[in-house]
Short mmCIF file of C-alpha atoms in Angstrom, two decimals:
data_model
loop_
_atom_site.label_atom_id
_atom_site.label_comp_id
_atom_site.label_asym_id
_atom_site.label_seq_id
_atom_site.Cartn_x
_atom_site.Cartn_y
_atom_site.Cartn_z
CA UNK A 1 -1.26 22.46 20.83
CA UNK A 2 -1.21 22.59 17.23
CA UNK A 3 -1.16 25.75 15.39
CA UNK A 4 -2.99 24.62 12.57
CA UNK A 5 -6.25 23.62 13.97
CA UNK A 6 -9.48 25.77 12.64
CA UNK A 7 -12.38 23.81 14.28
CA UNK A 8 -11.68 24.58 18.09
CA UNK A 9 -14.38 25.80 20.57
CA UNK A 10 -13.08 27.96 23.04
CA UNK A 11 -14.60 27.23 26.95
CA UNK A 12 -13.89 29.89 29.93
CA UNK A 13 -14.81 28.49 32.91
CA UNK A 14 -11.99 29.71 35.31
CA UNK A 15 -13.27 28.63 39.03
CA UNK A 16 -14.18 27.47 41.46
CA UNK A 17 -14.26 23.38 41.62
CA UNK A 18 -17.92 23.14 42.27
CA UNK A 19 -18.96 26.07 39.40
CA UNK A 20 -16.39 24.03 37.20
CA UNK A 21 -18.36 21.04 37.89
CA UNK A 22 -21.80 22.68 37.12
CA UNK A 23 -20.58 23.79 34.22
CA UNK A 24 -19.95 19.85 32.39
CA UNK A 25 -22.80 19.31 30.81
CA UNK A 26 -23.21 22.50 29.25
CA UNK A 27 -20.09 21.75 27.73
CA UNK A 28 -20.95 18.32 26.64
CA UNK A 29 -24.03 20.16 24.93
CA UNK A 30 -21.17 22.08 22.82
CA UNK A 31 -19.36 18.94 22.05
CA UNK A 32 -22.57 16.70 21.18
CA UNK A 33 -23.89 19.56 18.97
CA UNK A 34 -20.47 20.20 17.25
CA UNK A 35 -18.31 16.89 17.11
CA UNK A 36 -16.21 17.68 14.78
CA UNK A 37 -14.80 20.93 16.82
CA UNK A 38 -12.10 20.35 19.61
CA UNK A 39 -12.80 21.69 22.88
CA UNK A 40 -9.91 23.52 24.70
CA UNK A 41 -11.52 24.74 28.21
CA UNK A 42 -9.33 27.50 30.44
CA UNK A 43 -9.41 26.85 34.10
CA UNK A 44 -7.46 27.82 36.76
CA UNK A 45 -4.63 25.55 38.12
CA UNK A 46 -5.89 23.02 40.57
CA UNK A 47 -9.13 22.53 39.20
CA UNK A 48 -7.64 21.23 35.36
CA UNK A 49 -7.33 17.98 37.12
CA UNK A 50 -11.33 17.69 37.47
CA UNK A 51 -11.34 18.03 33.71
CA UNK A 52 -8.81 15.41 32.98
CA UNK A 53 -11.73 13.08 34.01
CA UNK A 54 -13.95 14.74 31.25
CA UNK A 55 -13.33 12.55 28.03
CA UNK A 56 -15.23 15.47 25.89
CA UNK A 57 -12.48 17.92 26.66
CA UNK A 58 -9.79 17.75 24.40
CA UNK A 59 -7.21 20.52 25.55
CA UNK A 60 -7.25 21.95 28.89
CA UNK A 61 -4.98 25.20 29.51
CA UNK A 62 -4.35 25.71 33.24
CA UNK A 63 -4.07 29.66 33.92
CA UNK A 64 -1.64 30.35 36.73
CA UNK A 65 -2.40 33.29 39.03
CA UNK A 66 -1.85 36.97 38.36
CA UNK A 67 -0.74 38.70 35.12
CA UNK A 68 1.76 36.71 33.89
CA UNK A 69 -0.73 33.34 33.96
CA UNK A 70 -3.02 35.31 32.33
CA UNK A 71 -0.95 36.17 29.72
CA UNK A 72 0.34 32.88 28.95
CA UNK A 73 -2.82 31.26 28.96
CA UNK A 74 -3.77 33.90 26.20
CA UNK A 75 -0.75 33.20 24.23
CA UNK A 76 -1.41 29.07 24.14
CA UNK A 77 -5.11 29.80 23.32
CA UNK A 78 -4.36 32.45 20.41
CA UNK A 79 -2.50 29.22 18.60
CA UNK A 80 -5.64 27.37 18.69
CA UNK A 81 -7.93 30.17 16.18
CA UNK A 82 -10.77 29.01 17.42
CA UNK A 83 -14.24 29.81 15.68
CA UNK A 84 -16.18 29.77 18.71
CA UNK A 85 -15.91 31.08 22.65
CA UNK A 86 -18.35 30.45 25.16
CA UNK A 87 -17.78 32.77 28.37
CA UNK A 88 -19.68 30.52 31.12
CA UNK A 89 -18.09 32.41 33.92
CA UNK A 90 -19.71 35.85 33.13
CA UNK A 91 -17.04 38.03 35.09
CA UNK A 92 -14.93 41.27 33.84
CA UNK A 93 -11.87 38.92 33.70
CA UNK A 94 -13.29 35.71 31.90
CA UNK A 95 -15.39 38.25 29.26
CA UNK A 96 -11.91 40.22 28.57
CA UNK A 97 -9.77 36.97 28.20
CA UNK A 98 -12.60 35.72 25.97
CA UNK A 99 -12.45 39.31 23.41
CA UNK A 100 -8.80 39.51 23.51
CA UNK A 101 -8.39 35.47 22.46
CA UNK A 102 -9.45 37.02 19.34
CA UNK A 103 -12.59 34.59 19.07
CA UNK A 104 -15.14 35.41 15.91
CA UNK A 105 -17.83 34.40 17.80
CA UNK A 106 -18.04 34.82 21.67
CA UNK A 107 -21.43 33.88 23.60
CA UNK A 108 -22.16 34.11 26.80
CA UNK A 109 -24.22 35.68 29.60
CA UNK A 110 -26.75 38.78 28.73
CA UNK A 111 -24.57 42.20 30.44
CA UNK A 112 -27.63 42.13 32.64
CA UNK A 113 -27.94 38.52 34.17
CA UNK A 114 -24.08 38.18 33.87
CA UNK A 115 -21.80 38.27 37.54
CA UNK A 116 -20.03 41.42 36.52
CA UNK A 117 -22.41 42.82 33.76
CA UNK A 118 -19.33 44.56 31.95
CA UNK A 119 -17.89 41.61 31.46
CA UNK A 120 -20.96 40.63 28.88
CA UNK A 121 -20.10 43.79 27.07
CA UNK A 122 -17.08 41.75 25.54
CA UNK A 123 -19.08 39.05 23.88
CA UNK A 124 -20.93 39.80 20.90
CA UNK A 125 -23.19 36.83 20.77
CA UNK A 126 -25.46 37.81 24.51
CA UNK A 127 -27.56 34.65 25.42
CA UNK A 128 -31.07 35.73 27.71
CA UNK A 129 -31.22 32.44 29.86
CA UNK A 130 -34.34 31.78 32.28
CA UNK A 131 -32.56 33.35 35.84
CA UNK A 132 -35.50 31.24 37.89
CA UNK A 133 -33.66 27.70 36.25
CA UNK A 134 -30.76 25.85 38.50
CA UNK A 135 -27.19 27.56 37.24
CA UNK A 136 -26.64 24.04 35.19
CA UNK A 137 -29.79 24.22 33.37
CA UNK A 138 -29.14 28.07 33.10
CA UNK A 139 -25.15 27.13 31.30
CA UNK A 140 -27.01 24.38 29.43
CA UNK A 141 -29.38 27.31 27.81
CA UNK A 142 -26.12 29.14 27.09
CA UNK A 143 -24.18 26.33 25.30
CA UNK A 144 -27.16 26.01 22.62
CA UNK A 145 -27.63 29.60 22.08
CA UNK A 146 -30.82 30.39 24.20
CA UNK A 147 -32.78 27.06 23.87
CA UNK A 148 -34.07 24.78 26.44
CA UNK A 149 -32.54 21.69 25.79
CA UNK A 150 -32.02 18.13 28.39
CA UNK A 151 -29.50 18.15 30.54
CA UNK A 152 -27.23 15.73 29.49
CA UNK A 153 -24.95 13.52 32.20
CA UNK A 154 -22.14 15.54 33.58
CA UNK A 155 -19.92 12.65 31.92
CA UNK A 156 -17.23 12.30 34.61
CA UNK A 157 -15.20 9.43 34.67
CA UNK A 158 -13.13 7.56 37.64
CA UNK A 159 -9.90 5.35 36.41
CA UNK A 160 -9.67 1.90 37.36
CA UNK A 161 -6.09 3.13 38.83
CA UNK A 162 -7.76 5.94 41.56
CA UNK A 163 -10.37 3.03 42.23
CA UNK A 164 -7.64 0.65 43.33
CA UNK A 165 -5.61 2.99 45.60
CA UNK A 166 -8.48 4.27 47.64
CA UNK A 167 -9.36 0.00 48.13
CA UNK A 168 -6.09 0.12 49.07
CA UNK A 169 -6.66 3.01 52.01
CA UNK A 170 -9.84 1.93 52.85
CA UNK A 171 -8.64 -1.39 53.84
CA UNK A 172 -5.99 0.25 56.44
CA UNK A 173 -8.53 2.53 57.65
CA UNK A 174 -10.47 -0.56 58.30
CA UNK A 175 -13.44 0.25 55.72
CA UNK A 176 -14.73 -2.99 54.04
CA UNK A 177 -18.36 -1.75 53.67
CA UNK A 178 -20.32 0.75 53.34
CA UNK A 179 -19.27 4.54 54.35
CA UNK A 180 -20.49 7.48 54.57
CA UNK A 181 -18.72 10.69 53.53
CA UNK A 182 -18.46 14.10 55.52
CA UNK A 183 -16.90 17.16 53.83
CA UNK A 184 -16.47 19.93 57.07
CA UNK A 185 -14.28 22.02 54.78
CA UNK A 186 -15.55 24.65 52.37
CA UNK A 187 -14.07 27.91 51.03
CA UNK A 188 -15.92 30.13 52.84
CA UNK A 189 -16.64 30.28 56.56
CA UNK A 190 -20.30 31.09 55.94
CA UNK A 191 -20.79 27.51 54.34
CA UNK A 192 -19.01 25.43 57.62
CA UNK A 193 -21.23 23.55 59.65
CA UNK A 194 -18.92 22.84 63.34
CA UNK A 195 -16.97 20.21 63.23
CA UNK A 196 -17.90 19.29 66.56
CA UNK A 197 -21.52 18.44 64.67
CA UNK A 198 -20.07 16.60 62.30
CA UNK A 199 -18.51 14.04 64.93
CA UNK A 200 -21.92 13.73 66.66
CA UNK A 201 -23.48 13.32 63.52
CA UNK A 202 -20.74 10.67 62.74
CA UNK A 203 -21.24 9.35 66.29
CA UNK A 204 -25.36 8.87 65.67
CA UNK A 205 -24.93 7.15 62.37
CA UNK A 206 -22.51 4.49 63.69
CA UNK A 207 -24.49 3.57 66.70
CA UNK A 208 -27.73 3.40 65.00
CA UNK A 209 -26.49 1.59 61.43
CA UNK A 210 -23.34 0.33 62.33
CA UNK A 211 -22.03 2.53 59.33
CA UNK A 212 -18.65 4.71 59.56
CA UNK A 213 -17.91 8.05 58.25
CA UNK A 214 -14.99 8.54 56.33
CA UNK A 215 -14.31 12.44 55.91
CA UNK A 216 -12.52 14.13 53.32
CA UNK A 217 -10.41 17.38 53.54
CA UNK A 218 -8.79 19.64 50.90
CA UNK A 219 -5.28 21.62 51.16
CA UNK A 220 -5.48 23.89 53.96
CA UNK A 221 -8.23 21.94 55.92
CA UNK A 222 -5.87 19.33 57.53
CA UNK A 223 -5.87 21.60 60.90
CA UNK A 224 -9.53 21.35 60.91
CA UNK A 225 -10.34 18.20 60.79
CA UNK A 226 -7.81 17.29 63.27
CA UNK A 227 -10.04 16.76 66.34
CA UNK A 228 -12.17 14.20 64.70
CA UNK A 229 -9.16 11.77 64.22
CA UNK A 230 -8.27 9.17 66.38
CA UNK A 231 -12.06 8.57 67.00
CA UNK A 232 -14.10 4.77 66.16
CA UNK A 233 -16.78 6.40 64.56
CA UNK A 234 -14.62 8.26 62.04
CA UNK A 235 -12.24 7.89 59.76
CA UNK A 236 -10.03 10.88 58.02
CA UNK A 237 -8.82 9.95 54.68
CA UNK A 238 -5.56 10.88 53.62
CA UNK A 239 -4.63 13.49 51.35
CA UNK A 240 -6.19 12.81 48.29
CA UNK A 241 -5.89 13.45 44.41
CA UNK A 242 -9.01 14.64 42.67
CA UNK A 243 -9.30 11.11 40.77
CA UNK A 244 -8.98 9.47 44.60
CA UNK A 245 -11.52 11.58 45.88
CA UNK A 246 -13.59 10.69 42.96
CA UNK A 247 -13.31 6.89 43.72
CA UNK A 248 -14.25 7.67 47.23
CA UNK A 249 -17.39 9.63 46.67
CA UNK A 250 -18.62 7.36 44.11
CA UNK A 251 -18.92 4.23 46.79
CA UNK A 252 -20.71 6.49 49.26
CA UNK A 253 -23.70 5.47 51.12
CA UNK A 254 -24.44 9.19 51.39
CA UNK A 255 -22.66 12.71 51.26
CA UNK A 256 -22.91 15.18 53.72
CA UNK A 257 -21.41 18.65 53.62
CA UNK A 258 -21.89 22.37 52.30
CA UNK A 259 -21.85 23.99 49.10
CA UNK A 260 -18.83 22.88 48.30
CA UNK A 261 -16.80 21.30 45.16
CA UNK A 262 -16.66 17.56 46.25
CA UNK A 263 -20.56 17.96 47.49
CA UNK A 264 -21.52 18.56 43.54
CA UNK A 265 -18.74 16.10 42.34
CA UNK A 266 -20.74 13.28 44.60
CA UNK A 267 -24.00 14.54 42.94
CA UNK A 268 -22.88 14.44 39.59
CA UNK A 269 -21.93 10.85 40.24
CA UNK A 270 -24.92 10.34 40.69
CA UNK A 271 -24.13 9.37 44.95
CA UNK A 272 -27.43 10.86 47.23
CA UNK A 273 -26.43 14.32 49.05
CA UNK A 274 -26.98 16.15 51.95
CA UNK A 275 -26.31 19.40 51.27
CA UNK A 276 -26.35 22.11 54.09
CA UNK A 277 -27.15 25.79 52.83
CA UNK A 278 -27.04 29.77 53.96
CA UNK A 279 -24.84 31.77 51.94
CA UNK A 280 -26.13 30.80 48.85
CA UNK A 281 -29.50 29.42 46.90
CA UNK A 282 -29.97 25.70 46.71
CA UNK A 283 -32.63 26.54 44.08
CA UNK A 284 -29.48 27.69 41.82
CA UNK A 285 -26.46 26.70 43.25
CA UNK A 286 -27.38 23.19 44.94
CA UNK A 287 -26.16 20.02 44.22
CA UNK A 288 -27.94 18.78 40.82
CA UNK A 289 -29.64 15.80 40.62
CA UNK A 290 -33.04 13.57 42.14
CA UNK A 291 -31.18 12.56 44.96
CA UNK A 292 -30.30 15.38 46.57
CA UNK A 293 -32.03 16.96 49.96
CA UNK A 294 -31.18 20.26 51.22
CA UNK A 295 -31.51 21.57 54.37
CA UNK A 296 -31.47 25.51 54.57
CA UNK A 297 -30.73 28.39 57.60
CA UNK A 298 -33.73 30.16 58.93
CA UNK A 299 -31.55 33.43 59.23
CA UNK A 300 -33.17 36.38 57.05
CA UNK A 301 -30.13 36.77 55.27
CA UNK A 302 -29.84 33.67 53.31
CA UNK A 303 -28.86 34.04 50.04
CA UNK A 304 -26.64 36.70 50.74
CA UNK A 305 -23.39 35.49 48.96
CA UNK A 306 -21.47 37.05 51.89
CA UNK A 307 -18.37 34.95 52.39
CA UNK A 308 -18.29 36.01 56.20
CA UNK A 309 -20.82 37.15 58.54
CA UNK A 310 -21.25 37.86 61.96
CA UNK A 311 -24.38 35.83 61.94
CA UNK A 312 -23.51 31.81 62.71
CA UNK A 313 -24.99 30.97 59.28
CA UNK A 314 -24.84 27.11 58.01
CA UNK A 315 -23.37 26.57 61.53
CA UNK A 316 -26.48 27.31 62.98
CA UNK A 317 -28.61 24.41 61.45
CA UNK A 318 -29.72 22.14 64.72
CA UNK A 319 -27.60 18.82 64.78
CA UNK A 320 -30.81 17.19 65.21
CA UNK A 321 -32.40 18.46 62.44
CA UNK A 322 -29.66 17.33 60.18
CA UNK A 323 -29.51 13.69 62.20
CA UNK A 324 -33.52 13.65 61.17
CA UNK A 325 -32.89 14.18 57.72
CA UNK A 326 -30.08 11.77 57.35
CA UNK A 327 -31.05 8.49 59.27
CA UNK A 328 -33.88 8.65 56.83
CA UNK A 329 -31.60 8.74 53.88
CA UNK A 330 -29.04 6.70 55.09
CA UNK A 331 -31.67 3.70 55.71
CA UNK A 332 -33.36 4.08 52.47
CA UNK A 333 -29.97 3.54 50.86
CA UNK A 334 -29.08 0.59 53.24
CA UNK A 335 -32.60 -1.10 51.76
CA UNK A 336 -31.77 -0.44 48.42
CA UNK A 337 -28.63 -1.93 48.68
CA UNK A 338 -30.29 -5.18 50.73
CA UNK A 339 -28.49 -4.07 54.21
CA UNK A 340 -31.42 -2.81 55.77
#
């Protein structure tokens, strides 16, 4: 990081994958409107390997946990003197990291339509965005200061590399056509539909297309999807890099799972998704793009944002409802393709 630069563009977008992932092409608006600025985006460690498949992102800084990685994350900005900030995360922490960078100009969220409305309080450039508008158009309207503007292509790229090594797995899983992908996993328990489901679901789709499913897990899932190995009808990738799991969701027939990271990573590929909802709004937080379907709870309490619950949530979408849904999608794709 060189201490001379004067044309940098500050980006705080700390978490999670999927929010990270919504927030691409509001930062591709920044870069498009403002070429000649470098943009150094701060995101939590983990997720800075998402970005390294942005080309528009010139510096990532990964912030470690706690104090201390906020601290040092602070430090390697300050070097930068950036002219600009743009607080897309709209929290108490992201707002105070963005005022003590010592930024000129920080924009972001309106204190009352931010996450933690203190945290706009930081920013002296408050953007009123239309709340009705999906979270990416919403980020969009941020990045160019309050106007609606197209959505431009998130802009993620997969290396020829990652493309090559999952051939490679595919192969020994016994993969040479088309797949589709399950994602059981998800941060909260309130977005898990049961892996039991999944399997039938799997099970369905094999017998009536002939197609396999090929599921992918994140660190800490490999316990759970443990009882659907060792079955014909499914395959369970190995442990993957970010780049790999790219490569896989991009040569998809279609994704199934809930609102989780790799679901909006397969969207923003531009790969048809199945996206199963409760906790949260598919109006604002669902995968983004024309091919997407979403199947919602009929519990009262969607929408609630509650990472537990005692009420079943996603898990209590019918396994025949979802089957419906999907055999429609999954043969539509098969014509497309000229495998119907």
């Amino acid at each position: 990081m060189s201490g001379d630069v004067k044309n940098s563009i500050l980006v705080t977008k700390f978490s999670a994958l999927g929010d990270v992932v919504h927030t691409l092409p509001a930062v591709r608006v920044l870069k498009e409107s403002y070429p000649d600025h470098r943009i150094v985006w701060v995101v939590k460690r983990g997720i800075d390997s998402l970005l390294k498949h942005a080309p528009f992102v010139d510096e990532i800084v990964a912030m470690d946990p706690g104090y201390r990685g906020f601290k040092q994350a602070l430090s390697r900005v300050r070097l930068e003197r950036a002219v600009m900030a743009f607080d897309f995360q709209g929290l108490i922490k992201s707002g105070l990291f963005t005022y003590l960078s010592r930024v000129p100009v920080r924009v972001g969220f309106h204190p009352r339509q931010a996450r933690e409305s203190l945290g706009g309080w930081f920013l002296n450039t408050k953007v009123k965005v239309d709340s009705s508008l999906h979270v990416v158009e919403q980020l969009v309207m941020i990045a160019a200061m309050g106007k609606k503007v197209s959505v431009p292509p998130f802009g993620l790229e997969v290396s020829s590399r990652d493309r090559e090594r999952v051939q490679t797995f595919l192969k020994v899983l016994g993969i040479g056509g088309p797949y589709l992908v399950l994602l059981p996993g998800a941060g909260w328990s309130t977005k898990r539909w049961p892996v039991e489901d999944y399997s039938w679901l799997a099970r369905e789709v094999f017998a009536r297309f002939k197609v396999p499913s090929l599921v992918l897990w994140g660190p800490g899932e490999e316990e759970l999807v443990a009882p659907l190995r060792g079955k014909g009808h499914v395959r369970v990738a190995p442990s993957t890099s970010v780049g790999e799991m790219m490569a896989v969701l991009e040569r998809a027939l279609v994704v199934v799972g809930g609102d989780t990271g790799p679901l909006h990573i397969a969207a923003a590929l531009g790969r048809p998704t199945l996206g199963l909802y409760g906790p949260s709004y598919p109006w604002r937080n669902g995968p983004y793009g024309n091919d997407s379907l979403i199947l919602e709870v009929s519990c009262a309490r969607k929408g609630c944002y509650k990472r537990k619950c005692r009420e079943l949530c996603v898990a209590s979408i019918p396994k025949e409802v979802v089957w419906d849904a999907l055999r429609v999608m999954v043969k539509d794709e098969l014509d497309l393709q000229g495998m119907g």
